[in-house]
CSV table of C-alpha atoms in Angstrom, one decimal:
chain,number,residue,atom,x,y,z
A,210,UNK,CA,144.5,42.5,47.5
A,211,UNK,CA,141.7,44.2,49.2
A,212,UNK,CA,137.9,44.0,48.3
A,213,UNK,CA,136.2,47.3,48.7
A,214,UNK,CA,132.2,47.9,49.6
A,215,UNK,CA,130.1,50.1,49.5
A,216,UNK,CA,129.6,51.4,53.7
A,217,UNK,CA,125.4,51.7,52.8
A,218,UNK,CA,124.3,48.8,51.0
A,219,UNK,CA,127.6,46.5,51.2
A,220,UNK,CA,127.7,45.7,47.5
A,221,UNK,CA,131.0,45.4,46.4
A,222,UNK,CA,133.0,48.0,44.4
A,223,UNK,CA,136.1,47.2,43.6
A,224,UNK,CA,139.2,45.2,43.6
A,225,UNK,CA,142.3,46.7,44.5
A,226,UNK,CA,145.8,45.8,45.1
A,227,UNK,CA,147.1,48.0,48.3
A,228,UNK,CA,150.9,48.6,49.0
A,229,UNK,CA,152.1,49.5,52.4
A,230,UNK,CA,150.4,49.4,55.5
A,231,UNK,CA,148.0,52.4,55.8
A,232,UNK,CA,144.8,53.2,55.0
A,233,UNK,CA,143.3,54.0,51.8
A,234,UNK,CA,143.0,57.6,51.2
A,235,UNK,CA,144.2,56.8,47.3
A,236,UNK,CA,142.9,54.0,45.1
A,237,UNK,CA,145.5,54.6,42.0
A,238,UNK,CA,143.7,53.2,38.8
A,239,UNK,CA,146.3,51.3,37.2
A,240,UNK,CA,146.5,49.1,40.8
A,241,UNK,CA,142.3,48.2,40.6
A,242,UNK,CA,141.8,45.0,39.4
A,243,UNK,CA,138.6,44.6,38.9
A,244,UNK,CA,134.9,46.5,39.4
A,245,UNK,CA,132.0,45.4,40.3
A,246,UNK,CA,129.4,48.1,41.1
A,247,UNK,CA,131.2,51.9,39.9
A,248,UNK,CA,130.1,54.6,38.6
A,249,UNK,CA,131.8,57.7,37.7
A,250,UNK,CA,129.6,61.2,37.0
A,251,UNK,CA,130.5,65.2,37.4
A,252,UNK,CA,134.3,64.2,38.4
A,253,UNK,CA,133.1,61.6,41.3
A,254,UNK,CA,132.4,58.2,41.7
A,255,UNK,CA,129.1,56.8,42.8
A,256,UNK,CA,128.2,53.0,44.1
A,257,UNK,CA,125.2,51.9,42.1
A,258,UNK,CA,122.9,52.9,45.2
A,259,UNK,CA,123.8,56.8,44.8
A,260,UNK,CA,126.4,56.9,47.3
A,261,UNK,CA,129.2,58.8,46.5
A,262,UNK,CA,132.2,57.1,47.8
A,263,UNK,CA,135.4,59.3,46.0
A,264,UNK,CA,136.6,61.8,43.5
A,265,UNK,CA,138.8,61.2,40.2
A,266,UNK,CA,141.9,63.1,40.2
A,267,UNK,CA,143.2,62.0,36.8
A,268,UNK,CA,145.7,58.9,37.8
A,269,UNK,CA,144.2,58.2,41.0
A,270,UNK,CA,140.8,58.3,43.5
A,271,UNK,CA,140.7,60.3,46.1
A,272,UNK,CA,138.8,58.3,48.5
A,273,UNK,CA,135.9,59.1,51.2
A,274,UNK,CA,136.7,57.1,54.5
A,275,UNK,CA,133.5,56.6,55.7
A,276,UNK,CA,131.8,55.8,52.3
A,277,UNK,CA,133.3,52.0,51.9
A,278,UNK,CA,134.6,49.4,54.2
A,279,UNK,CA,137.4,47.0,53.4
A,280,UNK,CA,138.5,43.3,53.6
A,281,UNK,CA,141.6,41.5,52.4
A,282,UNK,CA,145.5,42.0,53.0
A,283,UNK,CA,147.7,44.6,52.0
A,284,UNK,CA,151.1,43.9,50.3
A,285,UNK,CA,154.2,45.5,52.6
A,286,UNK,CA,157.0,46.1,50.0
């Protein structure tokens, strides 16, 4: 389970549960757990600061590396 965070002001976004051991390019929606701070407007989604931090692409978000940071561990099966 990984917390995500905003990469500006550090507030925490979201919840998600990560398989395999690479980075996060995709957050699929049905694997977030929980949201803390998410906003979605014109197709993207923002961090309550402004930042824009991904895009919706229907099942999944395609996500902007250098917008967030990460902690937690990620599942390998």
């Amino acid at each position: 389970m990984l917390v995500l965070k905003c990469a500006a002001c550090r507030r925490k976004l979201l919840k998600y549960y990560k398989i395999g051991q690479g980075e996060v390019h995709r957050c699929h929606k049905e694997r977030i757990k929980k949201i803390w701070n998410l906003e979605e407007r014109d197709g993207k989604i923002f961090c309550s600061c402004g930042k824009s931090f991904g895009i919706d692409r229907g099942s999944y978000y395609t996500m902007d590396k250098k917008a967030f940071t990460y902690s937690g561990t990620k599942t390998n099966s």
